């Protein structure tokens, strides 16, 4: 595997379990979210132009996502302080997970050293329901 992984996990595959802390230090476990959809936005960096645009779009459609019962998270290896500043600056209503050691991004085939911008939707039964590289519009998932 190079800097970027190959294709994202296929639709229908079991979502790899993970646990990570958000910018406040709260522990998030995928296993604890079973029974509801989970949206994961893997993005390369806090407070960068394209990442900011992407997550602002999610922010602007957050209520529609929440109305479906989905839990929404941003994910990258930046630290809690960076995430907290980024979240506050742009008014994100969803937590940003600290992917220490890049374990989550590797499990979800989002690269090894550089995060490949990827959106996943995990169904209530723990399977991949949507997976797309790049910056798909929120309406796509």
PDB file of C-alpha atoms in Angstrom:
ATOM      1  CA  UNK A   1       0.000   0.000   0.000  1.00  0.00           C
ATOM      2  CA  UNK A   2       1.405   3.392  -0.961  1.00  0.00           C
ATOM      3  CA  UNK A   3       0.589   6.827   0.338  1.00  0.00           C
ATOM      4  CA  UNK A   4      -3.020   6.380  -0.756  1.00  0.00           C
ATOM      5  CA  UNK A   5      -4.966   3.173  -0.424  1.00  0.00           C
ATOM      6  CA  UNK A   6      -6.753   1.622  -3.352  1.00  0.00           C
ATOM      7  CA  UNK A   7     -10.509   1.650  -3.580  1.00  0.00           C
ATOM      8  CA  UNK A   8     -12.586   2.400  -0.492  1.00  0.00           C
ATOM      9  CA  UNK A   9     -14.227  -0.471   1.357  1.00  0.00           C
ATOM     10  CA  UNK A  10     -17.016  -1.937  -0.755  1.00  0.00           C
ATOM     11  CA  UNK A  11     -20.690  -1.327  -0.082  1.00  0.00           C
ATOM     12  CA  UNK A  12     -22.031  -4.257   1.932  1.00  0.00           C
ATOM     13  CA  UNK A  13     -18.747  -4.940   3.749  1.00  0.00           C
ATOM     14  CA  UNK A  14     -18.728  -4.970   7.528  1.00  0.00           C
ATOM     15  CA  UNK A  15     -17.469  -1.627   8.849  1.00  0.00           C
ATOM     16  CA  UNK A  16     -14.258  -1.987  10.867  1.00  0.00           C
ATOM     17  CA  UNK A  17     -14.808  -1.264  14.537  1.00  0.00           C
ATOM     18  CA  UNK A  18     -12.884   1.645  16.009  1.00  0.00           C
ATOM     19  CA  UNK A  19     -12.705   3.875  19.012  1.00  0.00           C
ATOM     20  CA  UNK A  20     -11.304   7.388  19.115  1.00  0.00           C
ATOM     21  CA  UNK A  21     -11.563  10.532  21.158  1.00  0.00           C
ATOM     22  CA  UNK A  22     -13.147  13.667  19.810  1.00  0.00           C
ATOM     23  CA  UNK A  23     -11.864  17.216  20.274  1.00  0.00           C
ATOM     24  CA  UNK A  24     -13.376  17.370  23.786  1.00  0.00           C
ATOM     25  CA  UNK A  25     -11.803  14.097  24.867  1.00  0.00           C
ATOM     26  CA  UNK A  26     -15.071  12.134  24.713  1.00  0.00           C
ATOM     27  CA  UNK A  27     -14.585   8.528  23.634  1.00  0.00           C
ATOM     28  CA  UNK A  28     -16.524   7.434  20.547  1.00  0.00           C
ATOM     29  CA  UNK A  29     -16.888   3.696  19.838  1.00  0.00           C
ATOM     30  CA  UNK A  30     -18.460   2.516  16.611  1.00  0.00           C
ATOM     31  CA  UNK A  31     -19.864  -0.506  18.472  1.00  0.00           C
ATOM     32  CA  UNK A  32     -21.826   1.862  20.743  1.00  0.00           C
ATOM     33  CA  UNK A  33     -23.476   3.437  17.682  1.00  0.00           C
ATOM     34  CA  UNK A  34     -24.947   0.175  16.379  1.00  0.00           C
ATOM     35  CA  UNK A  35     -28.624   0.659  15.571  1.00  0.00           C
ATOM     36  CA  UNK A  36     -28.150   4.026  13.870  1.00  0.00           C
ATOM     37  CA  UNK A  37     -26.444   5.215  10.723  1.00  0.00           C
ATOM     38  CA  UNK A  38     -22.981   6.749  11.041  1.00  0.00           C
ATOM     39  CA  UNK A  39     -21.453   9.198   8.564  1.00  0.00           C
ATOM     40  CA  UNK A  40     -17.648   9.428   8.548  1.00  0.00           C
ATOM     41  CA  UNK A  41     -15.897  12.243   6.699  1.00  0.00           C
ATOM     42  CA  UNK A  42     -12.194  11.495   6.353  1.00  0.00           C
ATOM     43  CA  UNK A  43     -10.388  14.711   5.440  1.00  0.00           C
ATOM     44  CA  UNK A  44      -6.694  15.648   5.216  1.00  0.00           C
ATOM     45  CA  UNK A  45      -6.418  18.770   7.367  1.00  0.00           C
ATOM     46  CA  UNK A  46      -8.073  21.170   9.754  1.00  0.00           C
ATOM     47  CA  UNK A  47      -8.610  24.719   8.546  1.00  0.00           C
ATOM     48  CA  UNK A  48      -7.477  24.115   4.965  1.00  0.00           C
ATOM     49  CA  UNK A  49      -9.496  25.482   2.048  1.00  0.00           C
ATOM     50  CA  UNK A  50     -11.021  22.338   0.532  1.00  0.00           C
ATOM     51  CA  UNK A  51     -11.492  20.572   3.881  1.00  0.00           C
ATOM     52  CA  UNK A  52     -13.190  23.672   5.269  1.00  0.00           C
ATOM     53  CA  UNK A  53     -15.507  23.890   2.248  1.00  0.00           C
ATOM     54  CA  UNK A  54     -16.377  20.202   2.559  1.00  0.00           C
ATOM     55  CA  UNK A  55     -17.128  20.277   6.266  1.00  0.00           C
ATOM     56  CA  UNK A  56     -19.033  23.569   5.959  1.00  0.00           C
ATOM     57  CA  UNK A  57     -21.304  21.830   3.445  1.00  0.00           C
ATOM     58  CA  UNK A  58     -21.865  19.063   5.996  1.00  0.00           C
ATOM     59  CA  UNK A  59     -22.556  21.738   8.639  1.00  0.00           C
ATOM     60  CA  UNK A  60     -25.071  23.416   6.345  1.00  0.00           C
ATOM     61  CA  UNK A  61     -26.916  20.086   5.828  1.00  0.00           C
ATOM     62  CA  UNK A  62     -26.395  18.782   9.342  1.00  0.00           C
ATOM     63  CA  UNK A  63     -30.022  19.040  10.441  1.00  0.00           C
ATOM     64  CA  UNK A  64     -31.168  16.974   7.449  1.00  0.00           C
ATOM     65  CA  UNK A  65     -28.562  14.309   8.288  1.00  0.00           C
ATOM     66  CA  UNK A  66     -29.572  14.299  11.960  1.00  0.00           C
ATOM     67  CA  UNK A  67     -33.252  14.032  10.974  1.00  0.00           C
ATOM     68  CA  UNK A  68     -32.388  10.609   9.535  1.00  0.00           C
ATOM     69  CA  UNK A  69     -30.979   9.611  12.926  1.00  0.00           C
ATOM     70  CA  UNK A  70     -27.397   9.538  11.653  1.00  0.00           C
ATOM     71  CA  UNK A  71     -24.387  10.285  13.824  1.00  0.00           C
ATOM     72  CA  UNK A  72     -21.915  12.475  11.904  1.00  0.00           C
ATOM     73  CA  UNK A  73     -18.143  12.718  12.461  1.00  0.00           C
ATOM     74  CA  UNK A  74     -15.115  14.267  10.822  1.00  0.00           C
ATOM     75  CA  UNK A  75     -11.960  12.140  11.066  1.00  0.00           C
ATOM     76  CA  UNK A  76      -8.267  12.929  10.642  1.00  0.00           C
ATOM     77  CA  UNK A  77      -5.035  12.532  12.618  1.00  0.00           C
ATOM     78  CA  UNK A  78      -4.753  16.170  13.775  1.00  0.00           C
ATOM     79  CA  UNK A  79      -4.845  16.658  17.541  1.00  0.00           C
ATOM     80  CA  UNK A  80      -7.692  17.654  19.822  1.00  0.00           C
ATOM     81  CA  UNK A  81      -6.606  21.304  20.104  1.00  0.00           C
ATOM     82  CA  UNK A  82      -6.512  21.716  16.327  1.00  0.00           C
ATOM     83  CA  UNK A  83      -9.909  20.026  15.992  1.00  0.00           C
ATOM     84  CA  UNK A  84     -11.432  22.166  18.755  1.00  0.00           C
ATOM     85  CA  UNK A  85     -10.217  25.374  17.140  1.00  0.00           C
ATOM     86  CA  UNK A  86     -11.403  24.299  13.679  1.00  0.00           C
ATOM     87  CA  UNK A  87     -14.798  23.210  14.974  1.00  0.00           C
ATOM     88  CA  UNK A  88     -15.358  26.440  16.927  1.00  0.00           C
ATOM     89  CA  UNK A  89     -14.166  28.685  14.101  1.00  0.00           C
ATOM     90  CA  UNK A  90     -16.695  27.259  11.624  1.00  0.00           C
ATOM     91  CA  UNK A  91     -19.516  26.285  13.981  1.00  0.00           C
ATOM     92  CA  UNK A  92     -19.549  22.569  13.213  1.00  0.00           C
ATOM     93  CA  UNK A  93     -22.316  20.783  15.112  1.00  0.00           C
ATOM     94  CA  UNK A  94     -20.623  17.395  14.760  1.00  0.00           C
ATOM     95  CA  UNK A  95     -17.533  16.062  16.572  1.00  0.00           C
ATOM     96  CA  UNK A  96     -14.107  15.744  14.967  1.00  0.00           C
ATOM     97  CA  UNK A  97     -12.343  12.505  15.840  1.00  0.00           C
ATOM     98  CA  UNK A  98      -8.605  12.344  16.516  1.00  0.00           C
ATOM     99  CA  UNK A  99      -7.257   9.368  14.548  1.00  0.00           C
ATOM    100  CA  UNK A 100      -4.152   8.703  16.624  1.00  0.00           C
ATOM    101  CA  UNK A 101      -1.647   6.569  14.767  1.00  0.00           C
ATOM    102  CA  UNK A 102      -3.871   6.781  11.657  1.00  0.00           C
ATOM    103  CA  UNK A 103      -5.457   3.468  12.641  1.00  0.00           C
ATOM    104  CA  UNK A 104      -8.976   4.360  11.511  1.00  0.00           C
ATOM    105  CA  UNK A 105      -7.901   5.760   8.154  1.00  0.00           C
ATOM    106  CA  UNK A 106      -5.905   2.583   7.458  1.00  0.00           C
ATOM    107  CA  UNK A 107      -8.793   0.315   8.457  1.00  0.00           C
ATOM    108  CA  UNK A 108     -11.105   2.280   6.155  1.00  0.00           C
ATOM    109  CA  UNK A 109      -8.562   2.370   3.293  1.00  0.00           C
ATOM    110  CA  UNK A 110      -8.122   6.122   3.444  1.00  0.00           C
ATOM    111  CA  UNK A 111      -4.350   6.070   3.026  1.00  0.00           C
ATOM    112  CA  UNK A 112      -1.306   5.472   5.149  1.00  0.00           C
ATOM    113  CA  UNK A 113       0.476   8.813   5.461  1.00  0.00           C
ATOM    114  CA  UNK A 114      -1.836  11.275   3.754  1.00  0.00           C
ATOM    115  CA  UNK A 115      -5.595  11.081   4.309  1.00  0.00           C
ATOM    116  CA  UNK A 116      -7.526  10.380   1.116  1.00  0.00           C
ATOM    117  CA  UNK A 117     -10.687  12.486   1.301  1.00  0.00           C
ATOM    118  CA  UNK A 118     -13.423   9.841   1.649  1.00  0.00           C
ATOM    119  CA  UNK A 119     -17.032   9.741   2.843  1.00  0.00           C
ATOM    120  CA  UNK A 120     -18.526   6.593   4.350  1.00  0.00           C
ATOM    121  CA  UNK A 121     -22.040   5.924   5.525  1.00  0.00           C
ATOM    122  CA  UNK A 122     -22.352   2.949   7.839  1.00  0.00           C
ATOM    123  CA  UNK A 123     -25.820   1.451   8.138  1.00  0.00           C
ATOM    124  CA  UNK A 124     -27.543   0.708  11.429  1.00  0.00           C
ATOM    125  CA  UNK A 125     -26.480  -2.942  11.109  1.00  0.00           C
ATOM    126  CA  UNK A 126     -22.795  -2.011  10.845  1.00  0.00           C
ATOM    127  CA  UNK A 127     -22.274  -2.405   7.106  1.00  0.00           C
ATOM    128  CA  UNK A 128     -20.887   0.040   4.577  1.00  0.00           C
ATOM    129  CA  UNK A 129     -23.889   1.630   2.833  1.00  0.00           C
ATOM    130  CA  UNK A 130     -21.988   4.354   0.924  1.00  0.00           C
ATOM    131  CA  UNK A 131     -18.314   4.883   0.171  1.00  0.00           C
ATOM    132  CA  UNK A 132     -16.883   7.495  -2.140  1.00  0.00           C
ATOM    133  CA  UNK A 133     -13.554   9.239  -2.543  1.00  0.00           C
ATOM    134  CA  UNK A 134     -13.341  12.955  -3.041  1.00  0.00           C
ATOM    135  CA  UNK A 135     -16.017  15.396  -2.069  1.00  0.00           C
ATOM    136  CA  UNK A 136     -19.425  13.963  -2.918  1.00  0.00           C
ATOM    137  CA  UNK A 137     -22.312  16.330  -2.286  1.00  0.00           C
ATOM    138  CA  UNK A 138     -24.190  15.627   0.931  1.00  0.00           C
ATOM    139  CA  UNK A 139     -27.275  14.878  -1.169  1.00  0.00           C
ATOM    140  CA  UNK A 140     -25.436  11.836  -2.642  1.00  0.00           C
ATOM    141  CA  UNK A 141     -25.578   9.998   0.650  1.00  0.00           C
TER     142      UNK A 141
END
